[in-house]
Short mmCIF file of C-alpha atoms in Angstrom, two decimals:
data_model
loop_
_atom_site.label_atom_id
_atom_site.label_comp_id
_atom_site.label_asym_id
_atom_site.label_seq_id
_atom_site.Cartn_x
_atom_site.Cartn_y
_atom_site.Cartn_z
CA UNK A 1 -5.59 30.40 -14.66
CA UNK A 2 -4.83 26.86 -15.59
CA UNK A 3 -3.48 23.72 -13.96
CA UNK A 4 -3.78 23.14 -10.26
CA UNK A 5 -5.05 26.69 -9.54
CA UNK A 6 -8.21 26.18 -11.53
CA UNK A 7 -9.32 23.50 -9.07
CA UNK A 8 -9.23 25.97 -6.22
CA UNK A 9 -10.65 29.15 -7.68
CA UNK A 10 -13.25 30.31 -10.17
CA UNK A 11 -11.81 31.62 -13.42
CA UNK A 12 -11.51 35.40 -12.77
CA UNK A 13 -13.97 37.84 -14.33
CA UNK A 14 -13.02 41.30 -15.77
CA UNK A 15 -13.15 43.10 -12.40
CA UNK A 16 -11.03 40.45 -10.68
CA UNK A 17 -8.48 40.65 -13.50
CA UNK A 18 -8.26 44.46 -13.11
CA UNK A 19 -7.89 44.15 -9.32
CA UNK A 20 -5.19 41.48 -9.73
CA UNK A 21 -3.17 43.66 -12.13
CA UNK A 22 -3.35 46.74 -9.87
CA UNK A 23 -2.54 44.71 -6.75
CA UNK A 24 0.44 42.97 -8.38
CA UNK A 25 1.76 46.32 -9.66
CA UNK A 26 1.63 47.94 -6.23
CA UNK A 27 3.28 44.92 -4.59
CA UNK A 28 6.03 44.88 -7.23
CA UNK A 29 6.82 48.55 -6.66
CA UNK A 30 7.12 47.98 -2.90
CA UNK A 31 9.30 44.90 -3.37
CA UNK A 32 11.68 46.66 -5.75
CA UNK A 33 11.89 49.66 -3.43
CA UNK A 34 12.75 47.42 -0.47
CA UNK A 35 15.46 45.57 -2.40
CA UNK A 36 16.99 48.80 -3.66
CA UNK A 37 16.97 50.26 -0.13
CA UNK A 38 18.68 47.18 1.38
CA UNK A 39 21.30 47.08 -1.39
CA UNK A 40 22.05 50.81 -0.96
CA UNK A 41 22.48 50.41 2.79
CA UNK A 42 24.73 47.33 2.32
CA UNK A 43 26.74 49.16 -0.30
CA UNK A 44 27.16 52.19 1.97
CA UNK A 45 28.59 49.86 4.65
CA UNK A 46 31.01 48.28 2.16
CA UNK A 47 29.25 44.90 2.06
CA UNK A 48 29.05 44.78 -1.73
CA UNK A 49 32.74 45.53 -2.24
CA UNK A 50 34.94 43.28 -4.36
CA UNK A 51 37.13 42.52 -1.33
CA UNK A 52 34.20 40.85 0.42
CA UNK A 53 33.08 38.77 -2.58
CA UNK A 54 36.27 38.00 -4.50
CA UNK A 55 37.47 35.22 -2.10
CA UNK A 56 34.72 32.99 -3.56
CA UNK A 57 36.70 32.88 -6.81
CA UNK A 58 39.73 31.42 -5.02
CA UNK A 59 40.34 27.72 -5.54
CA UNK A 60 41.29 27.13 -1.91
CA UNK A 61 38.08 28.58 -0.51
CA UNK A 62 35.97 26.72 -3.05
CA UNK A 63 37.73 23.49 -2.12
CA UNK A 64 37.26 24.26 1.58
CA UNK A 65 33.52 24.76 1.11
CA UNK A 66 33.19 21.72 -1.17
CA UNK A 67 34.78 19.68 1.61
CA UNK A 68 31.91 20.89 3.79
CA UNK A 69 29.37 20.01 1.14
CA UNK A 70 30.83 16.51 0.83
CA UNK A 71 30.62 16.04 4.61
CA UNK A 72 27.03 17.30 4.56
CA UNK A 73 26.16 14.88 1.76
CA UNK A 74 27.98 12.02 3.52
CA UNK A 75 26.12 12.50 6.80
CA UNK A 76 22.83 12.96 4.94
CA UNK A 77 23.14 9.83 2.78
CA UNK A 78 24.31 7.56 5.61
CA UNK A 79 21.59 8.97 7.89
CA UNK A 80 18.91 8.44 5.29
CA UNK A 81 19.99 4.83 4.73
CA UNK A 82 19.99 4.01 8.43
CA UNK A 83 16.82 6.05 9.08
CA UNK A 84 15.09 4.02 6.36
CA UNK A 85 16.04 0.76 8.06
CA UNK A 86 15.02 2.05 11.48
CA UNK A 87 11.87 3.64 10.09
CA UNK A 88 10.66 0.46 8.37
CA UNK A 89 11.40 -1.59 11.50
CA UNK A 90 9.58 0.87 13.78
CA UNK A 91 6.71 1.42 11.32
CA UNK A 92 6.08 -2.31 10.92
CA UNK A 93 6.58 -2.77 14.67
CA UNK A 94 3.83 -0.24 15.35
CA UNK A 95 1.49 -2.19 13.09
CA UNK A 96 1.86 -5.53 14.87
CA UNK A 97 -0.83 -6.81 17.17
CA UNK A 98 1.68 -7.92 19.81
CA UNK A 99 1.77 -5.21 22.47
CA UNK A 100 5.23 -6.23 23.67
CA UNK A 101 6.65 -5.30 20.24
CA UNK A 102 4.29 -2.42 19.51
CA UNK A 103 4.69 -0.43 22.72
CA UNK A 104 8.51 0.01 22.57
CA UNK A 105 8.15 1.07 18.93
CA UNK A 106 5.54 3.65 19.87
CA UNK A 107 7.85 4.90 22.63
CA UNK A 108 10.89 5.26 20.35
CA UNK A 109 8.83 6.97 17.63
CA UNK A 110 7.40 9.47 20.11
CA UNK A 111 10.84 10.13 21.59
CA UNK A 112 12.42 10.60 18.16
CA UNK A 113 9.70 12.90 16.89
CA UNK A 114 9.47 14.97 20.05
CA UNK A 115 13.15 15.59 20.76
CA UNK A 116 14.85 18.46 18.85
CA UNK A 117 17.72 17.11 16.73
CA UNK A 118 20.05 19.66 18.32
CA UNK A 119 19.29 18.30 21.78
CA UNK A 120 19.88 14.68 20.78
CA UNK A 121 23.20 15.72 19.23
CA UNK A 122 24.29 17.49 22.39
CA UNK A 123 23.12 14.59 24.52
CA UNK A 124 25.12 12.07 22.45
CA UNK A 125 28.10 14.40 22.47
CA UNK A 126 28.07 14.75 26.26
CA UNK A 127 26.76 11.39 27.48
CA UNK A 128 28.50 8.96 25.14
CA UNK A 129 32.07 9.59 26.43
CA UNK A 130 30.83 9.39 30.03
CA UNK A 131 29.05 6.10 29.45
CA UNK A 132 31.51 4.30 27.18
CA UNK A 133 34.81 6.06 27.98
CA UNK A 134 35.50 6.94 24.35
CA UNK A 135 34.50 9.99 22.32
CA UNK A 136 31.83 9.40 19.75
CA UNK A 137 33.25 10.69 16.42
CA UNK A 138 31.52 13.87 15.28
CA UNK A 139 30.22 12.10 12.15
CA UNK A 140 28.39 9.49 14.21
CA UNK A 141 27.10 12.05 16.69
CA UNK A 142 25.44 13.85 13.79
CA UNK A 143 24.29 10.67 12.04
CA UNK A 144 22.79 9.02 15.13
CA UNK A 145 20.85 12.14 16.08
CA UNK A 146 19.54 12.50 12.52
CA UNK A 147 18.66 8.78 12.36
CA UNK A 148 16.65 8.97 15.57
CA UNK A 149 14.50 11.87 14.36
CA UNK A 150 14.17 10.85 10.71
CA UNK A 151 13.70 7.18 11.57
CA UNK A 152 10.72 8.19 13.71
CA UNK A 153 9.27 10.33 10.90
CA UNK A 154 9.81 7.59 8.31
CA UNK A 155 8.18 5.06 10.67
CA UNK A 156 5.05 7.20 10.57
CA UNK A 157 5.26 7.47 6.76
CA UNK A 158 5.60 3.67 6.49
CA UNK A 159 2.68 3.10 8.83
CA UNK A 160 0.48 5.53 6.91
CA UNK A 161 1.57 3.95 3.61
CA UNK A 162 0.61 0.45 4.72
CA UNK A 163 -2.70 1.64 6.19
CA UNK A 164 -3.58 3.38 2.90
CA UNK A 165 -3.49 0.10 0.97
CA UNK A 166 -6.89 -1.47 0.26
CA UNK A 167 -7.92 -4.08 2.84
CA UNK A 168 -8.32 -6.59 -0.01
CA UNK A 169 -4.55 -6.77 -0.58
CA UNK A 170 -4.04 -8.18 2.91
CA UNK A 171 -7.02 -10.50 2.65
CA UNK A 172 -5.89 -11.85 -0.72
CA UNK A 173 -2.42 -12.53 0.70
CA UNK A 174 -3.93 -14.37 3.67
CA UNK A 175 -6.25 -16.26 1.35
CA UNK A 176 -3.40 -17.87 -0.57
CA UNK A 177 -1.89 -19.00 2.73
CA UNK A 178 0.82 -16.40 3.37
CA UNK A 179 1.63 -15.84 7.04
CA UNK A 180 1.32 -12.40 8.63
CA UNK A 181 5.04 -11.71 8.25
CA UNK A 182 5.11 -12.88 4.63
CA UNK A 183 2.08 -10.71 3.88
CA UNK A 184 3.85 -7.65 5.25
CA UNK A 185 7.17 -8.39 3.52
CA UNK A 186 5.95 -9.61 0.14
CA UNK A 187 2.70 -7.74 -0.42
CA UNK A 188 2.15 -4.71 1.83
CA UNK A 189 5.63 -3.17 2.29
CA UNK A 190 6.66 -3.19 -1.40
CA UNK A 191 3.46 -1.38 -2.31
CA UNK A 192 3.70 1.05 0.60
CA UNK A 193 7.33 1.92 -0.22
CA UNK A 194 6.37 2.74 -3.78
CA UNK A 195 3.65 5.11 -2.58
CA UNK A 196 6.08 6.65 -0.09
CA UNK A 197 8.98 7.35 -2.45
CA UNK A 198 8.21 11.08 -2.98
CA UNK A 199 7.73 11.63 0.77
CA UNK A 200 11.04 9.91 1.44
CA UNK A 201 12.89 12.27 -0.88
CA UNK A 202 11.22 15.25 0.77
CA UNK A 203 12.47 13.86 4.06
CA UNK A 204 16.01 13.84 2.61
CA UNK A 205 15.68 17.62 2.18
CA UNK A 206 14.77 18.00 5.86
CA UNK A 207 17.69 15.77 6.74
CA UNK A 208 20.21 17.80 4.73
CA UNK A 209 19.05 21.02 6.37
CA UNK A 210 19.21 19.47 9.85
CA UNK A 211 22.75 18.22 9.21
CA UNK A 212 23.80 21.89 9.46
CA UNK A 213 23.34 21.48 13.22
CA UNK A 214 26.47 19.31 13.12
CA UNK A 215 28.63 22.41 13.45
CA UNK A 216 27.71 22.50 17.15
CA UNK A 217 29.58 19.22 17.79
CA UNK A 218 32.48 20.11 15.51
CA UNK A 219 31.45 18.16 12.43
CA UNK A 220 33.00 19.85 9.39
CA UNK A 221 29.91 20.06 7.25
CA UNK A 222 28.99 22.97 4.98
CA UNK A 223 27.75 25.38 7.66
CA UNK A 224 30.72 24.73 9.96
CA UNK A 225 33.15 25.26 7.08
CA UNK A 226 31.34 28.48 6.19
CA UNK A 227 31.72 29.70 9.75
CA UNK A 228 35.49 29.09 9.70
CA UNK A 229 35.95 30.63 6.26
CA UNK A 230 33.99 33.72 7.24
CA UNK A 231 36.34 34.30 10.18
CA UNK A 232 39.34 34.06 7.89
CA UNK A 233 38.11 36.44 5.21
CA UNK A 234 36.06 38.65 7.49
CA UNK A 235 32.99 38.28 5.28
CA UNK A 236 30.36 36.30 7.26
CA UNK A 237 27.34 37.85 5.53
CA UNK A 238 28.68 37.04 2.05
CA UNK A 239 29.72 33.52 3.03
CA UNK A 240 26.33 32.67 4.48
CA UNK A 241 24.63 34.04 1.37
CA UNK A 242 26.77 31.80 -0.87
CA UNK A 243 26.29 28.75 1.34
CA UNK A 244 22.56 29.46 1.58
CA UNK A 245 22.34 29.49 -2.20
CA UNK A 246 24.17 26.14 -2.32
CA UNK A 247 21.67 24.60 0.13
CA UNK A 248 18.77 25.98 -1.89
CA UNK A 249 20.19 24.61 -5.15
CA UNK A 250 20.79 21.12 -3.78
CA UNK A 251 17.42 20.95 -2.07
CA UNK A 252 15.47 22.29 -5.03
CA UNK A 253 17.02 19.60 -7.24
CA UNK A 254 15.83 17.01 -4.72
CA UNK A 255 12.36 18.59 -4.50
CA UNK A 256 12.14 18.53 -8.28
CA UNK A 257 13.13 14.87 -8.25
CA UNK A 258 10.43 14.11 -5.72
CA UNK A 259 7.80 16.01 -7.72
CA UNK A 260 8.95 14.23 -10.88
CA UNK A 261 8.67 10.83 -9.23
CA UNK A 262 5.22 11.69 -7.92
CA UNK A 263 4.11 12.88 -11.36
CA UNK A 264 5.59 9.82 -13.02
CA UNK A 265 3.62 7.59 -10.68
CA UNK A 266 0.45 9.46 -11.55
CA UNK A 267 1.30 9.30 -15.26
CA UNK A 268 2.01 5.57 -15.16
CA UNK A 269 -1.32 5.11 -13.47
CA UNK A 270 -3.22 7.05 -16.12
CA UNK A 271 -1.31 5.23 -18.87
CA UNK A 272 -2.40 2.02 -17.27
CA UNK A 273 -5.99 3.24 -17.36
CA UNK A 274 -5.61 4.00 -21.07
CA UNK A 275 -4.11 0.57 -21.67
CA UNK A 276 -6.93 -0.95 -19.66
CA UNK A 277 -9.31 0.91 -21.97
CA UNK A 278 -7.59 -0.66 -24.98
CA UNK A 279 -7.85 -4.01 -23.35
CA UNK A 280 -11.57 -3.44 -22.94
CA UNK A 281 -11.94 -2.62 -26.63
CA UNK A 282 -10.03 -5.71 -27.68
CA UNK A 283 -12.03 -7.74 -25.21
CA UNK A 284 -15.44 -6.67 -26.49
CA UNK A 285 -14.62 -7.34 -30.15
CA UNK B 1 -21.27 -36.34 7.33
CA UNK B 2 -18.18 -38.32 6.36
CA UNK B 3 -17.95 -37.18 2.76
CA UNK B 4 -18.51 -33.48 3.49
CA UNK B 5 -15.54 -31.24 2.73
CA UNK B 6 -16.94 -28.13 4.39
CA UNK B 7 -19.36 -28.22 7.32
CA UNK B 8 -20.83 -25.30 9.23
CA UNK B 9 -22.45 -26.43 12.47
CA UNK B 10 -24.77 -24.00 14.31
CA UNK B 11 -22.63 -21.02 13.38
CA UNK B 12 -23.56 -17.63 14.85
CA UNK B 13 -22.05 -14.22 14.37
CA UNK B 14 -22.95 -10.77 15.56
CA UNK B 15 -21.77 -7.40 14.28
CA UNK B 16 -22.43 -5.42 17.45
CA UNK B 17 -26.18 -5.71 17.91
CA UNK B 18 -26.76 -7.15 14.43
CA UNK B 19 -27.20 -10.92 14.37
CA UNK B 20 -25.40 -11.47 11.05
CA UNK B 21 -25.40 -15.26 10.97
CA UNK B 22 -28.12 -17.22 12.77
CA UNK B 23 -27.60 -20.90 13.48
CA UNK B 24 -26.13 -21.66 10.10
CA UNK B 25 -25.95 -25.36 9.25
CA UNK B 26 -24.47 -26.15 5.89
CA UNK B 27 -22.39 -28.89 4.40
CA UNK B 28 -20.66 -29.03 1.05
CA UNK B 29 -19.52 -32.38 -0.36
CA UNK B 30 -16.34 -32.82 -2.34
CA UNK B 31 -17.02 -32.02 -5.99
CA UNK B 32 -20.24 -30.20 -5.20
CA UNK B 33 -21.13 -26.75 -6.53
CA UNK B 34 -23.27 -24.76 -4.11
CA UNK B 35 -24.65 -21.36 -5.03
CA UNK B 36 -25.60 -19.03 -2.18
CA UNK B 37 -28.24 -16.49 -3.14
CA UNK B 38 -30.16 -13.86 -1.25
CA UNK B 39 -30.76 -10.13 -0.93
CA UNK B 40 -27.83 -7.90 0.00
CA UNK B 41 -27.24 -7.82 3.73
CA UNK B 42 -28.55 -11.36 4.10
CA UNK B 43 -25.19 -12.60 5.42
CA UNK B 44 -24.16 -14.66 2.40
CA UNK B 45 -20.78 -12.94 1.90
CA UNK B 46 -20.10 -13.02 5.63
CA UNK B 47 -20.82 -16.75 5.71
CA UNK B 48 -18.52 -17.32 2.75
CA UNK B 49 -15.70 -15.40 4.45
CA UNK B 50 -16.01 -17.31 7.74
CA UNK B 51 -14.95 -20.52 6.00
CA UNK B 52 -11.33 -19.38 5.66
CA UNK B 53 -11.60 -17.20 8.76
CA UNK B 54 -11.41 -13.81 7.06
CA UNK B 55 -14.41 -13.31 9.36
CA UNK B 56 -14.42 -14.85 12.82
CA UNK B 57 -17.51 -16.50 14.27
CA UNK B 58 -18.93 -16.08 17.76
CA UNK B 59 -20.13 -19.64 18.30
CA UNK B 60 -20.68 -22.89 16.49
CA UNK B 61 -18.04 -24.88 14.62
CA UNK B 62 -16.69 -24.95 11.10
CA UNK B 63 -15.07 -28.15 9.85
CA UNK B 64 -12.94 -28.39 6.75
CA UNK B 65 -11.99 -31.89 5.67
CA UNK B 66 -13.29 -33.18 9.00
CA UNK B 67 -11.02 -30.93 11.11
CA UNK B 68 -12.21 -27.88 13.03
CA UNK B 69 -11.01 -24.61 11.48
CA UNK B 70 -7.66 -23.61 13.06
CA UNK B 71 -7.78 -20.30 14.91
CA UNK B 72 -4.31 -18.95 14.09
CA UNK B 73 -0.74 -19.47 13.01
CA UNK B 74 0.71 -21.83 10.46
CA UNK B 75 -2.22 -24.25 10.67
CA UNK B 76 -4.60 -21.46 9.65
CA UNK B 77 -2.28 -20.33 6.83
CA UNK B 78 -2.10 -23.94 5.61
CA UNK B 79 -5.87 -24.28 5.67
CA UNK B 80 -6.31 -21.05 3.76
CA UNK B 81 -3.94 -22.32 1.08
CA UNK B 82 -6.21 -25.35 0.67
CA UNK B 83 -9.47 -23.40 0.55
CA UNK B 84 -8.84 -20.72 -2.01
CA UNK B 85 -10.89 -17.57 -2.39
CA UNK B 86 -11.92 -15.33 -5.26
CA UNK B 87 -13.00 -11.82 -4.27
CA UNK B 88 -15.52 -9.37 -5.65
CA UNK B 89 -12.77 -6.75 -6.13
CA UNK B 90 -10.25 -9.26 -7.62
CA UNK B 91 -7.56 -8.06 -5.16
CA UNK B 92 -4.65 -8.89 -7.41
CA UNK B 93 -1.34 -7.71 -5.95
CA UNK B 94 -0.90 -4.42 -7.77
CA UNK B 95 2.92 -4.36 -7.59
CA UNK B 96 3.36 -7.77 -9.25
CA UNK B 97 2.68 -8.75 -12.83
CA UNK B 98 0.05 -11.37 -13.56
CA UNK B 99 2.54 -14.23 -13.73
CA UNK B 100 4.05 -13.34 -10.34
CA UNK B 101 0.58 -12.88 -8.86
CA UNK B 102 -0.20 -16.47 -9.76
CA UNK B 103 3.24 -17.87 -8.85
CA UNK B 104 3.64 -16.09 -5.48
CA UNK B 105 1.63 -18.58 -3.41
CA UNK B 106 3.20 -21.74 -4.86
CA UNK B 107 6.69 -20.28 -4.39
CA UNK B 108 6.29 -18.81 -0.91
CA UNK B 109 3.73 -21.16 0.64
CA UNK B 110 4.42 -24.44 -1.16
CA UNK B 111 8.16 -23.76 -1.62
CA UNK B 112 8.00 -24.73 -5.28
CA UNK B 113 11.09 -23.86 -7.37
CA UNK B 114 10.63 -20.68 -9.40
CA UNK B 115 10.81 -22.36 -12.82
CA UNK B 116 8.18 -24.90 -11.87
CA UNK B 117 5.88 -22.28 -10.29
CA UNK B 118 6.17 -20.05 -13.35
CA UNK B 119 5.46 -22.91 -15.75
CA UNK B 120 2.40 -23.89 -13.75
CA UNK B 121 1.29 -20.24 -13.66
CA UNK B 122 1.61 -19.96 -17.45
CA UNK B 123 -0.42 -23.14 -17.92
CA UNK B 124 -3.13 -21.83 -15.61
CA UNK B 125 -3.26 -18.47 -17.39
CA UNK B 126 -3.75 -20.30 -20.67
CA UNK B 127 -6.47 -22.36 -19.04
CA UNK B 128 -8.41 -19.24 -17.99
CA UNK B 129 -7.85 -17.71 -21.42
CA UNK B 130 -5.31 -14.96 -20.66
CA UNK B 131 -2.06 -16.70 -21.54
CA UNK B 132 -0.93 -13.63 -23.49
CA UNK B 133 -1.31 -11.26 -20.49
CA UNK B 134 1.27 -12.87 -18.18
CA UNK B 135 3.77 -10.00 -18.22
CA UNK B 136 1.21 -7.21 -17.68
CA UNK B 137 0.32 -5.57 -14.40
CA UNK B 138 -3.18 -5.88 -12.93
CA UNK B 139 -4.08 -2.24 -13.70
CA UNK B 140 -3.40 -2.89 -17.40
CA UNK B 141 -6.07 -5.58 -17.61
CA UNK B 142 -9.84 -5.31 -17.96
CA UNK B 143 -11.97 -6.33 -14.99
CA UNK B 144 -12.87 -9.65 -16.59
CA UNK B 145 -9.23 -10.45 -17.28
CA UNK B 146 -8.28 -9.48 -13.72
CA UNK B 147 -10.90 -11.77 -12.26
CA UNK B 148 -9.76 -14.64 -14.47
CA UNK B 149 -6.19 -13.99 -13.28
CA UNK B 150 -7.49 -14.10 -9.70
CA UNK B 151 -9.10 -17.48 -10.43
CA UNK B 152 -5.76 -18.70 -11.83
CA UNK B 153 -4.09 -17.47 -8.64
CA UNK B 154 -6.59 -19.47 -6.59
CA UNK B 155 -6.08 -22.60 -8.74
CA UNK B 156 -2.30 -22.34 -8.42
CA UNK B 157 -2.58 -23.48 -4.81
CA UNK B 158 -4.27 -26.71 -6.03
CA UNK B 159 -7.05 -26.08 -3.52
CA UNK B 160 -9.55 -28.65 -2.28
CA UNK B 161 -12.30 -26.06 -2.68
CA UNK B 162 -12.72 -22.50 -3.93
CA UNK B 163 -14.92 -19.86 -2.30
CA UNK B 164 -16.29 -17.24 -4.70
CA UNK B 165 -17.48 -14.04 -3.00
CA UNK B 166 -19.66 -12.28 -5.60
CA UNK B 167 -17.04 -12.79 -8.34
CA UNK B 168 -18.96 -10.93 -11.06
CA UNK B 169 -20.58 -8.10 -9.07
CA UNK B 170 -17.81 -5.58 -9.75
CA UNK B 171 -17.61 -6.33 -13.48
CA UNK B 172 -18.99 -4.40 -16.42
CA UNK B 173 -21.88 -6.40 -17.87
CA UNK B 174 -20.03 -7.43 -21.03
CA UNK B 175 -17.33 -9.13 -18.96
CA UNK B 176 -19.55 -11.20 -16.71
CA UNK B 177 -19.82 -14.11 -19.11
CA UNK B 178 -16.10 -14.65 -19.67
CA UNK B 179 -15.70 -15.13 -15.91
CA UNK B 180 -18.77 -17.34 -15.60
CA UNK B 181 -17.48 -19.51 -18.44
CA UNK B 182 -14.23 -20.14 -16.58
CA UNK B 183 -16.19 -20.97 -13.44
CA UNK B 184 -18.50 -23.30 -15.37
CA UNK B 185 -15.49 -25.14 -16.76
CA UNK B 186 -14.07 -25.50 -13.24
CA UNK B 187 -17.34 -26.99 -12.06
CA UNK B 188 -17.33 -29.45 -14.98
CA UNK B 189 -13.79 -30.47 -13.99
CA UNK B 190 -15.11 -31.45 -10.57
CA UNK B 191 -13.90 -28.55 -8.39
CA UNK B 192 -15.71 -28.07 -5.09
CA UNK B 193 -17.17 -24.58 -5.20
CA UNK B 194 -19.17 -22.34 -2.89
CA UNK B 195 -20.38 -19.41 -4.96
CA UNK B 196 -22.06 -16.31 -3.57
CA UNK B 197 -23.68 -14.68 -6.58
CA UNK B 198 -26.66 -12.93 -8.08
CA UNK B 199 -26.17 -14.75 -11.39
CA UNK B 200 -29.24 -16.95 -11.35
CA UNK B 201 -28.55 -18.26 -14.87
CA UNK B 202 -25.24 -19.63 -13.64
CA UNK B 203 -26.95 -21.14 -10.59
CA UNK B 204 -29.52 -22.83 -12.77
CA UNK B 205 -27.03 -24.27 -15.24
CA UNK B 206 -24.12 -25.20 -13.00
CA UNK B 207 -25.11 -25.52 -9.33
CA UNK B 208 -25.94 -28.82 -7.71
CA UNK B 209 -27.73 -27.00 -4.95
CA UNK B 210 -28.97 -23.48 -4.25
CA UNK B 211 -28.89 -22.11 -0.72
CA UNK B 212 -31.15 -19.12 -0.17
CA UNK B 213 -30.31 -16.80 2.71
CA UNK B 214 -32.21 -13.91 4.24
CA UNK B 215 -31.55 -11.88 7.45
CA UNK B 216 -28.63 -14.12 8.41
CA UNK B 217 -30.51 -17.40 8.11
CA UNK B 218 -30.59 -20.18 5.59
CA UNK B 219 -34.22 -20.03 4.57
CA UNK B 220 -34.30 -22.60 1.83
CA UNK B 221 -32.01 -25.20 0.31
CA UNK B 222 -32.88 -27.10 -2.87
CA UNK B 223 -31.60 -28.32 -6.22
CA UNK B 224 -31.72 -25.42 -8.70
CA UNK B 225 -34.62 -26.75 -10.74
CA UNK B 226 -36.81 -27.15 -7.67
CA UNK B 227 -35.71 -23.81 -6.22
CA UNK B 228 -36.42 -21.80 -9.33
CA UNK B 229 -39.65 -23.48 -10.41
CA UNK B 230 -41.18 -24.17 -7.03
CA UNK B 231 -39.71 -22.12 -4.16
CA UNK B 232 -41.12 -23.26 -0.82
CA UNK B 233 -41.00 -20.02 1.14
CA UNK B 234 -42.62 -16.64 0.70
CA UNK B 235 -39.24 -14.89 1.08
CA UNK B 236 -37.66 -16.95 -1.71
CA UNK B 237 -40.66 -16.34 -3.98
CA UNK B 238 -40.44 -12.63 -3.25
CA UNK B 239 -36.68 -12.55 -3.96
CA UNK B 240 -37.00 -14.52 -7.20
CA UNK B 241 -39.87 -12.31 -8.30
CA UNK B 242 -37.61 -9.28 -7.97
CA UNK B 243 -34.49 -10.75 -9.50
CA UNK B 244 -36.01 -12.67 -12.42
CA UNK B 245 -38.04 -9.67 -13.66
#
């Protein structure tokens, strides 16, 4: 036991080691048995046949699904950009002393966080044409719903980030004569955003997964494309497995990136401590 | 008090039920160095922080340069830029390098062009003895270097006075002197300074006047020589007995 685990548990003694080995062995046997059983049943029902899986080697199907992936990425990136803008505005708005600015921000954040993304999508889909006499394009239906929810979440991340900063940063900014707005823009937000970067990337993962709901309003993202393809080739199970793997791959790359950024921040910090140590040595000479 | 730069007139402050500042009357003349001493919890930091309104007061009046302290807005920001402050915890902006820390105020408050603000910042860093650290970030500097950078940041605003709130209390002992030397030089150059500190050696050498506070009151006020050799009150004698071993 090394690394993070060792902070949580005692190093195991001989009896614990024996128990762990026996327990893991039993669990492994059960897991393998379950997998074998499921595969045998699927095979018996023809689900593992070449006919069901071979379409994924066809260029046309790959292109069709990649189109979906591109739409998913498009909606996710645009949503994240706009959600960031909305989130910073709402987060800062919630931190102001002026009630007339703060209260609407609180209201929008609570609305955005509380409403399921699916419901906001349906609401936009149904209400927008009635109100404005034109259809809202599927892309914007998806993006606006995602922006509302993720903007609210990011607002809370921004607020927490600013509140985490030491009180002295604000006081020092005031003490050199910066106004409240300048203090937020030049001193507090840049530091808060740096702290928040890993959380923001994690939020992108949530956003990508939620974009799958776009199929309900006819947006041709990955899940919607999978649904159509599955009808064509009569292999829904196989298609969803493939698409699921694609989602997992994309999101695990993003999670890794977020972990890496978090680690790098920690590393830079410790490097700085080392450098500070050097500085101390030089200083005391 | 025509020549007084900072005046506190019957200032009172409560923290809930605690009477933190009791009828404080104090005036600091231009060019004067006043050291505020006293046991912890005596209200000396609080008093220091009221002068640029980082702490509000409940009654009484504070005058800076003959004008009552503004309560808010641009007037308050302008006043703060003229009465600089150096903190116990340095409070350098951790996302900016040392040069930008020093140049931020002149650029954003005084609207100085970047080149001019940076040149001034470099000159000031040389003056406080860390000219070679300009490109580093605060976390890469020792405590003493950080505090000297914070003093340079204060000086960059060309303030009329500087408030020092326990500037050496968070430093490792071997770094206290480098900061005190910079402060001593400032005093020699004629800067108006209000210094909250436990450094009695500094008070003795540099201060024009020592103000001794206890339980939120100014108990005694005297030139350093008189204060250290012949304290008038029992509380001051008791405090000096503890602090001067």
